[in-house]
Coordinates of C-alpha atoms in Angstrom, one line a residue:
M1 CA 0.0 0.0 0.0
S2 CA 3.0 2.3 -0.4
Q3 CA 1.3 4.3 -3.1
H4 CA -1.9 5.1 -1.2
H5 CA -1.1 4.9 2.5
Q6 CA -1.6 8.6 3.1
T7 CA -4.9 9.1 1.3
E8 CA -8.2 9.4 3.1
A9 CA -9.4 6.2 1.4
A10 CA -6.4 4.2 2.6
C11 CA -6.6 5.5 6.1
L12 CA -10.3 4.6 6.3
L13 CA -9.6 1.0 5.2
Q14 CA -7.0 0.7 8.0
S15 CA -8.7 2.6 10.9
G16 CA -12.2 3.7 9.8
A17 CA -13.9 2.2 12.9
I18 CA -17.4 3.5 12.2
Y19 CA -17.4 1.4 9.0
H20 CA -18.2 -2.0 10.3
H21 CA -18.1 -3.5 6.8
R22 CA -15.4 -2.2 4.5
I23 CA -13.1 -3.0 1.6
G24 CA -10.4 -1.4 -0.6
L25 CA -10.1 -1.5 -4.3
Q26 CA -6.8 -0.9 -5.9
P27 CA -6.8 -0.5 -9.8
G28 CA -4.9 -3.5 -11.1
D29 CA -3.1 -1.4 -13.7
G30 CA -1.7 0.9 -11.0
E31 CA -3.5 3.9 -12.6
G32 CA -6.2 5.8 -10.8
D33 CA -7.1 6.3 -7.1
F34 CA -7.3 3.7 -4.4
V35 CA -11.0 3.3 -3.6
F36 CA -12.6 2.8 -0.2
A37 CA -16.1 1.3 0.1
G38 CA -17.7 1.0 3.5
F39 CA -21.0 0.5 5.3
K40 CA -21.7 2.4 8.5
Q41 CA -24.9 2.8 10.5
G42 CA -27.6 3.3 7.9
A43 CA -25.2 4.5 5.2
F44 CA -22.6 3.6 2.6
S45 CA -19.6 5.6 1.5
L46 CA -17.2 5.7 -1.4
Y47 CA -13.8 7.5 -1.2
F48 CA -11.5 7.9 -4.2
G49 CA -8.1 8.7 -2.8
D50 CA -8.7 12.0 -1.0
A51 CA -11.6 13.1 -3.3
P52 CA -14.1 12.8 -4.7
I53 CA -16.2 11.4 -1.8
F54 CA -19.8 10.2 -1.9
H55 CA -22.2 9.2 0.9
F56 CA -25.5 7.2 0.3
D57 CA -28.4 6.0 2.4
L58 CA -29.2 2.3 2.2
E59 CA -31.8 2.8 -0.5
G60 CA -28.9 3.9 -2.7
R61 CA -29.9 7.6 -2.7
W62 CA -26.9 9.9 -2.5
Q63 CA -27.0 12.4 0.3
R64 CA -23.6 14.1 0.4
A65 CA -20.7 14.5 -2.0
Y66 CA -17.4 16.3 -2.1
V67 CA -16.5 17.0 -5.7
R68 CA -14.2 19.5 -7.3
D69 CA -13.6 21.3 -3.9
R70 CA -17.3 21.8 -3.3
H71 CA -19.6 20.1 -0.8
Y72 CA -23.0 19.1 -2.1
L73 CA -26.1 18.1 0.0
K74 CA -29.0 16.2 -1.5
R75 CA -31.9 17.0 0.7
L76 CA -34.9 14.7 1.2
D77 CA -37.0 16.8 -1.2
A78 CA -34.3 15.9 -3.8
S79 CA -33.0 19.5 -4.1
I80 CA -29.2 19.9 -4.2
H81 CA -27.4 22.5 -2.2
E82 CA -23.8 23.5 -2.9
I83 CA -21.8 24.7 0.1
N84 CA -18.6 26.5 -0.3
R85 CA -16.2 28.1 2.2
V86 CA -15.1 31.6 1.1
R87 CA -13.0 34.1 2.8
E88 CA -14.5 37.4 3.8
G89 CA -11.9 39.6 5.4
A90 CA -10.4 37.6 8.2
N91 CA -13.3 35.1 8.4
L92 CA -14.1 31.9 6.5
V93 CA -17.9 32.0 5.7
L94 CA -20.1 29.2 4.4
K95 CA -22.0 30.2 1.2
R96 CA -24.9 28.1 0.2
R97 CA -26.9 28.0 -3.1
V98 CA -29.4 25.6 -4.6
L99 CA -28.5 24.0 -7.9
D100 CA -30.8 24.6 -10.8
D101 CA -32.5 21.7 -12.6
D102 CA -29.8 21.2 -15.2
E103 CA -27.0 21.4 -12.7
A104 CA -28.8 18.9 -10.5
Q105 CA -29.5 16.4 -13.2
R106 CA -25.8 16.6 -14.3
L107 CA -24.6 15.9 -10.8
D108 CA -27.1 13.0 -10.3
S109 CA -25.9 11.5 -13.6
E110 CA -22.3 11.9 -12.6
I111 CA -22.8 10.0 -9.3
R112 CA -24.8 7.2 -11.1
E113 CA -21.9 6.9 -13.5
V114 CA -19.4 6.5 -10.6
A115 CA -21.4 3.4 -9.5
E116 CA -21.7 2.1 -13.0
I117 CA -18.0 2.4 -13.7
L118 CA -17.1 0.7 -10.4
R119 CA -19.5 -2.1 -11.2
A120 CA -18.1 -2.6 -14.6
G121 CA -14.6 -2.7 -13.1
L122 CA -15.6 -5.4 -10.7
D123 CA -17.1 -7.4 -13.6
A124 CA -13.8 -7.0 -15.5
Q125 CA -11.8 -7.9 -12.5
A126 CA -9.9 -4.6 -12.9
F127 CA -9.3 -4.2 -9.1
R128 CA -7.1 -5.9 -6.6
I129 CA -9.1 -6.4 -3.4
E130 CA -7.6 -5.2 -0.1
N131 CA -9.2 -6.2 3.2
P132 CA -9.1 -4.3 6.5
P133 CA -6.4 -5.5 8.8
G134 CA -7.0 -8.2 11.3
E135 CA -10.3 -8.3 13.1
K136 CA -10.9 -4.6 12.8
A137 CA -14.0 -4.9 10.5
K138 CA -15.9 -7.4 8.4
V139 CA -15.2 -7.5 4.7
I140 CA -17.9 -6.5 2.2
D141 CA -18.5 -9.6 0.1
D142 CA -18.4 -9.3 -3.6
A143 CA -22.1 -9.9 -4.1
A144 CA -23.1 -7.3 -1.5
L145 CA -20.9 -4.7 -3.1
R146 CA -22.2 -5.3 -6.6
E147 CA -25.8 -5.3 -5.4
F148 CA -25.3 -1.9 -3.7
L149 CA -23.6 -0.3 -6.7
D150 CA -26.6 -1.5 -8.8
R151 CA -28.9 0.1 -6.2
I152 CA -27.1 3.4 -6.6
A153 CA -27.2 3.2 -10.4
A154 CA -31.0 2.6 -10.3
W155 CA -31.6 6.2 -9.1
D156 CA -32.1 7.7 -12.6
A157 CA -34.2 10.7 -13.5
S158 CA -37.5 8.8 -13.3
A159 CA -36.7 7.3 -9.9
W160 CA -35.9 10.8 -8.5
S161 CA -39.1 12.1 -10.1
A162 CA -41.2 9.5 -8.3
H163 CA -39.3 10.2 -5.1
R164 CA -40.1 13.9 -5.3
K165 CA -43.8 13.1 -5.8
L166 CA -43.8 10.9 -2.7
Y167 CA -42.1 13.6 -0.8
H168 CA -44.6 16.3 -1.7
D169 CA -47.5 13.9 -0.9
S170 CA -46.0 13.3 2.5
Y171 CA -44.9 16.7 3.7
G172 CA -46.2 20.3 3.9
P173 CA -43.8 23.2 3.9
L174 CA -41.0 22.1 6.2
P175 CA -40.8 23.8 9.6
F176 CA -37.9 25.6 11.2
T177 CA -35.6 22.9 12.5
P178 CA -33.6 23.5 15.6
P179 CA -29.8 22.9 15.5
D180 CA -29.8 20.0 17.9
C181 CA -32.0 17.7 15.8
Q182 CA -30.7 18.1 12.3
N183 CA -30.7 14.4 11.6
A184 CA -34.1 13.7 13.2
V185 CA -37.1 12.3 11.3
I186 CA -39.4 15.3 10.8
L187 CA -43.1 14.5 11.5
Q188 CA -45.7 17.2 11.2
A189 CA -48.5 17.2 13.7
T190 CA -49.2 20.8 12.7
R191 CA -48.2 22.5 9.5
G192 CA -47.4 26.1 8.8
D193 CA -47.4 28.9 11.3
A194 CA -50.2 29.5 13.9
G195 CA -51.3 33.2 14.0
G196 CA -49.2 34.0 10.9
R197 CA -46.1 34.2 13.0
S198 CA -42.8 32.3 12.6
F199 CA -39.6 32.2 14.6
G200 CA -37.2 35.0 13.8
G201 CA -39.4 36.5 11.1
G202 CA -38.9 33.5 8.8
P203 CA -41.3 32.6 6.0
V204 CA -44.9 32.2 7.0
H205 CA -47.1 29.4 5.7
D206 CA -50.8 28.6 6.1
H207 CA -51.5 26.8 9.3
G208 CA -53.2 23.4 9.7
V209 CA -53.6 20.7 12.4
R210 CA -53.7 17.0 11.9
T211 CA -55.9 14.8 14.0
T212 CA -54.1 11.9 15.7
E213 CA -55.4 9.5 13.1
E214 CA -54.2 11.8 10.2
F215 CA -50.9 12.1 12.0
E216 CA -50.4 8.4 12.2
R217 CA -51.1 8.0 8.5
H218 CA -48.6 10.8 7.8
A219 CA -46.0 9.1 10.0
R220 CA -46.4 5.9 8.0
D221 CA -46.1 7.8 4.7
V222 CA -42.9 9.4 6.0
A223 CA -41.5 6.0 7.1
A224 CA -42.2 4.7 3.6
L225 CA -40.5 7.7 2.0
L226 CA -37.4 7.3 4.2
G227 CA -37.1 3.6 4.0
R228 CA -33.8 2.3 5.3
R229 CA -32.6 5.9 5.8
L230 CA -34.4 5.6 9.1
L231 CA -31.4 3.6 10.3
Q232 CA -29.4 6.8 10.3
T233 CA -31.3 8.4 13.2
R234 CA -32.5 7.7 16.7
A235 CA -34.6 10.9 17.0
V236 CA -37.9 12.4 15.8
F237 CA -38.6 16.1 15.5
L238 CA -42.3 16.5 16.2
A239 CA -43.4 19.7 14.4
G240 CA -44.7 22.4 14.4
A241 CA -43.9 25.2 16.8
D242 CA -47.4 25.0 18.4
V243 CA -47.5 21.3 19.3
L244 CA -47.1 21.9 23.0
R245 CA -50.0 24.4 22.8
R246 CA -52.4 21.7 21.6
P247 CA -54.8 19.8 24.0
A248 CA -53.1 17.2 26.1
D249 CA -55.0 14.3 24.4
D250 CA -53.6 15.4 21.0
V251 CA -50.0 15.7 22.2
L252 CA -50.0 12.3 23.9
G253 CA -51.8 10.9 20.9
Y254 CA -49.1 12.1 18.5
L255 CA -46.4 10.6 20.7
D256 CA -48.3 7.3 21.0
A257 CA -48.6 7.2 17.2
I258 CA -44.8 7.7 16.9
G259 CA -44.3 4.7 19.1
R260 CA -46.5 2.5 16.9
V261 CA -45.0 3.6 13.6
L262 CA -41.3 4.0 14.6
P263 CA -40.6 1.5 17.5
L264 CA -39.1 3.0 20.5
S265 CA -35.9 1.4 21.9
A266 CA -36.3 -0.7 25.0
N267 CA -33.9 1.7 26.8
A268 CA -32.6 5.0 25.6
R269 CA -29.3 4.7 23.9
T270 CA -29.6 0.9 23.4
T271 CA -26.6 -0.3 21.4
R272 CA -27.5 -1.1 17.8
S273 CA -26.4 -4.1 15.8
D274 CA -23.7 -3.8 13.2
D275 CA -26.1 -5.4 10.7
P276 CA -26.6 -2.8 8.0
E277 CA -30.1 -4.0 7.5
S278 CA -31.1 -3.9 11.2
S279 CA -34.4 -2.4 12.3
P280 CA -34.8 1.4 13.0
M281 CA -35.1 2.4 16.6
I282 CA -36.1 5.7 18.2
D283 CA -34.7 6.9 21.5
D284 CA -35.8 10.6 21.6
V285 CA -38.5 12.9 20.5
H286 CA -37.7 16.7 20.1
V287 CA -40.1 19.6 19.8
F288 CA -39.8 23.3 19.3
L289 CA -41.8 26.1 21.0
D290 CA -41.6 29.9 20.5
D291 CA -44.8 31.1 22.2
F292 CA -44.9 30.7 26.0
S293 CA -48.2 32.3 26.7
R294 CA -51.3 30.3 27.7
P295 CA -52.5 27.7 26.7
I296 CA -49.3 25.7 27.1
A297 CA -48.2 22.3 28.4
G298 CA -48.2 22.0 32.2
V299 CA -46.2 19.6 34.4
E300 CA -48.7 16.7 34.1
L301 CA -48.6 16.8 30.3
L302 CA -44.8 17.2 30.2
A303 CA -44.4 14.3 32.5
G304 CA -46.7 12.1 30.4
A305 CA -44.8 13.2 27.3
H306 CA -41.5 12.4 28.8
K307 CA -42.6 8.9 29.5
R308 CA -43.3 8.6 25.8
R309 CA -39.7 9.7 25.0
L310 CA -40.2 13.5 24.7
S311 CA -36.6 14.2 25.8
H312 CA -35.8 17.7 24.5
I313 CA -37.6 21.0 23.9
A314 CA -35.9 23.8 21.9
L315 CA -37.1 27.3 23.0
G316 CA -37.2 30.0 20.4
V317 CA -36.4 33.3 22.2
E318 CA -35.8 36.0 19.6
S319 CA -34.8 38.5 22.3
G320 CA -35.0 39.2 26.0
D321 CA -36.3 42.7 25.1
P322 CA -40.1 42.6 24.9
D323 CA -40.1 45.5 22.4
V324 CA -37.9 43.5 20.1
R325 CA -40.0 40.4 20.5
R326 CA -43.1 42.3 19.5
L327 CA -41.3 43.1 16.2
Y328 CA -41.5 39.4 15.5
G329 CA -45.2 39.2 16.6
K330 CA -44.5 37.7 20.0
N331 CA -46.3 39.0 23.0
W332 CA -45.4 36.5 25.7
L333 CA -43.9 37.8 29.0
D334 CA -40.5 37.0 30.6
E335 CA -42.3 35.1 33.4
D336 CA -44.2 33.0 30.9
L337 CA -40.9 31.6 29.7
Q338 CA -39.4 31.3 33.1
N339 CA -42.4 29.4 34.4
F340 CA -42.4 27.0 31.4
V341 CA -38.7 26.2 31.8
S342 CA -39.2 25.4 35.5
R343 CA -42.0 23.0 34.6
A344 CA -39.9 21.4 31.9
K345 CA -37.0 20.8 34.3
E346 CA -39.4 19.4 36.9
S347 CA -40.4 16.8 34.2
D348 CA -36.7 15.9 33.5
V349 CA -36.8 17.4 29.9
E350 CA -33.6 18.8 28.5
L351 CA -33.7 22.2 26.9
S352 CA -32.0 24.4 24.4
V353 CA -32.5 28.1 24.0
L354 CA -32.3 29.6 20.5
T355 CA -31.8 33.4 20.4
L356 CA -30.8 35.8 17.6
V357 CA -27.7 37.7 16.9
G358 CA -28.8 40.9 15.2
G359 CA -32.4 41.0 16.6
G360 CA -33.7 44.5 16.9
G361 CA -31.2 45.9 14.4
S362 CA -28.8 48.7 15.3
E363 CA -31.5 50.8 16.9
R364 CA -32.1 48.4 19.8
A365 CA -28.8 46.5 19.8
A366 CA -27.8 47.5 23.4
D367 CA -31.1 46.6 25.0
H368 CA -31.2 43.4 23.0
I369 CA -27.9 42.2 24.3
A370 CA -28.4 43.2 27.9
K371 CA -32.0 42.0 28.2
T372 CA -31.4 38.8 26.3
A373 CA -28.5 37.8 28.5
R374 CA -30.4 38.7 31.6
L375 CA -33.4 36.6 30.6
I376 CA -31.5 33.6 29.6
K377 CA -29.4 33.6 32.8
S378 CA -32.6 33.8 34.8
L379 CA -33.9 30.5 33.4
A380 CA -33.5 27.3 35.4
L381 CA -31.1 25.7 32.9
T382 CA -29.0 22.8 34.1
R383 CA -26.0 20.7 33.0
G384 CA -26.4 19.5 29.5
D385 CA -28.7 22.3 28.3
L386 CA -27.6 24.4 25.4
V387 CA -27.9 28.0 24.2
F388 CA -27.6 28.6 20.5
L389 CA -26.7 32.0 19.0
L390 CA -28.3 32.2 15.6
D391 CA -27.8 34.7 12.8
E392 CA -31.0 36.7 12.4
R393 CA -30.1 37.4 8.8
E394 CA -30.1 33.7 7.9
I395 CA -33.7 33.2 9.3
A396 CA -35.7 36.4 8.6
D397 CA -37.7 36.4 5.4
S398 CA -37.2 40.2 5.2
S399 CA -35.9 43.0 7.3
N400 CA -38.2 44.5 10.0
P401 CA -39.4 47.9 8.8
G402 CA -37.8 50.8 10.5
L403 CA -34.8 48.8 11.7
T404 CA -31.3 49.0 10.3
P405 CA -29.7 45.5 9.9
L406 CA -26.3 45.1 11.5
D407 CA -23.3 45.2 9.1
Q408 CA -20.8 42.3 9.5
S409 CA -18.6 44.2 11.9
A410 CA -21.4 45.1 14.2
W411 CA -22.9 41.6 14.0
A412 CA -19.5 40.0 15.0
E413 CA -19.3 42.5 17.9
Q414 CA -22.8 41.6 19.1
L415 CA -22.0 37.9 18.9
D416 CA -18.9 38.4 21.0
L417 CA -20.8 40.5 23.5
L418 CA -23.6 37.9 23.9
R419 CA -21.1 35.2 24.4
Q420 CA -19.3 37.2 27.1
S421 CA -22.5 38.1 28.8
L422 CA -23.6 34.5 28.9
S423 CA -20.2 33.1 29.9
S424 CA -21.3 32.5 33.5
L425 CA -23.6 29.7 32.3
R426 CA -20.6 27.5 32.0
E427 CA -20.6 27.2 35.8
R428 CA -23.9 25.4 35.5
G429 CA -22.7 23.1 32.7
V430 CA -24.6 25.0 30.1
K431 CA -22.8 25.5 26.7
V432 CA -23.3 28.6 24.6
L433 CA -22.7 27.9 20.9
P434 CA -22.8 30.1 17.8
Y435 CA -24.7 28.3 15.0
S436 CA -25.0 28.9 11.3
M437 CA -28.1 27.7 9.4
A438 CA -25.8 27.1 6.4
K439 CA -24.7 24.0 8.3
Q440 CA -28.1 22.4 8.0
W441 CA -28.3 19.5 5.6
A442 CA -31.3 17.3 6.4

């Protein structure tokens, strides 16, 4: 392996522990990159030297690719996002754009061709097989590798078209998804935005509520859409933002339906089998809430939900300044949030707080920083809880009228000031983390 010992592909063959089944393919003529192929939990990967790199779900649908110094994400709706790191002044910034139809079709075809060429090379015995060392991993057998490459190659334009139709039959407009459940299965008990308000001034969609029976059918449709991709996650994100404002029977009914459609593990964090075709298993259910006024879940409902694996609630707090909150259509009071957090902690539910860097524009910047830090520090957050600092510019559908958006320098300064103002939370074991929505890939 003297010619490829330093490539990513070669390193993964030797020490890629997350790949429980793996194999290396060395071109027999000595030309071309050493190829790594491996199965990990719910996924399959191909590495050609250091690049290109491709990741697939177990249905053969590609999800991520690194090609020509660009990262590409294939979302569940089949849209493709290109992510590039560019330097702006002293900072590296993630830039994200959606490929147009022609670009997307070319990339889909390119990835299918990768699988077809590998398959043809196996048929022609053009590769020398290299196994992982010792007992570090199981070897992918020849038939399994060929079958999976055929599975990838089957995703032609007609297959993706059928997938898109199934997606749109299953989902309404996707909700805002909190940072700590990016890989969760999204299930929509409610759709759109109650009261015509969304978190952070994001896009607003017509609101609708599913009955528990409708929700269970929706959950089964989503499970069919995802197929073996379900093996990649152990969490469900139960949307939308008003779920915990629904009647208790509805909330518990939604959670019971999840347990029927997506079996809950016997114990949270049960170790999974290395079998790439093992059954999906859900440990945790997450929800998001950004209106803390009544009606809202009380201790009894939260305790019942926790028994049904509701483990985490993300709290959308645009600002600690009530005047800034009103700019986003939110009229809840500080004590509403404080009381809800206390009830959630009494029910052993973990929390994250999502607040905005840039909320209130330059006109209310000082009050936004001071009052947001004061409110968050007043909450009964405990070890393991998180505070995310989000970029208001990445969420808002348009600027609030009468407010001047922060320029990059002022935004960076506000981020630093918020982090400094919240630094005492570390003593409670609460982490404060900046987060860019450009990182989202589900």
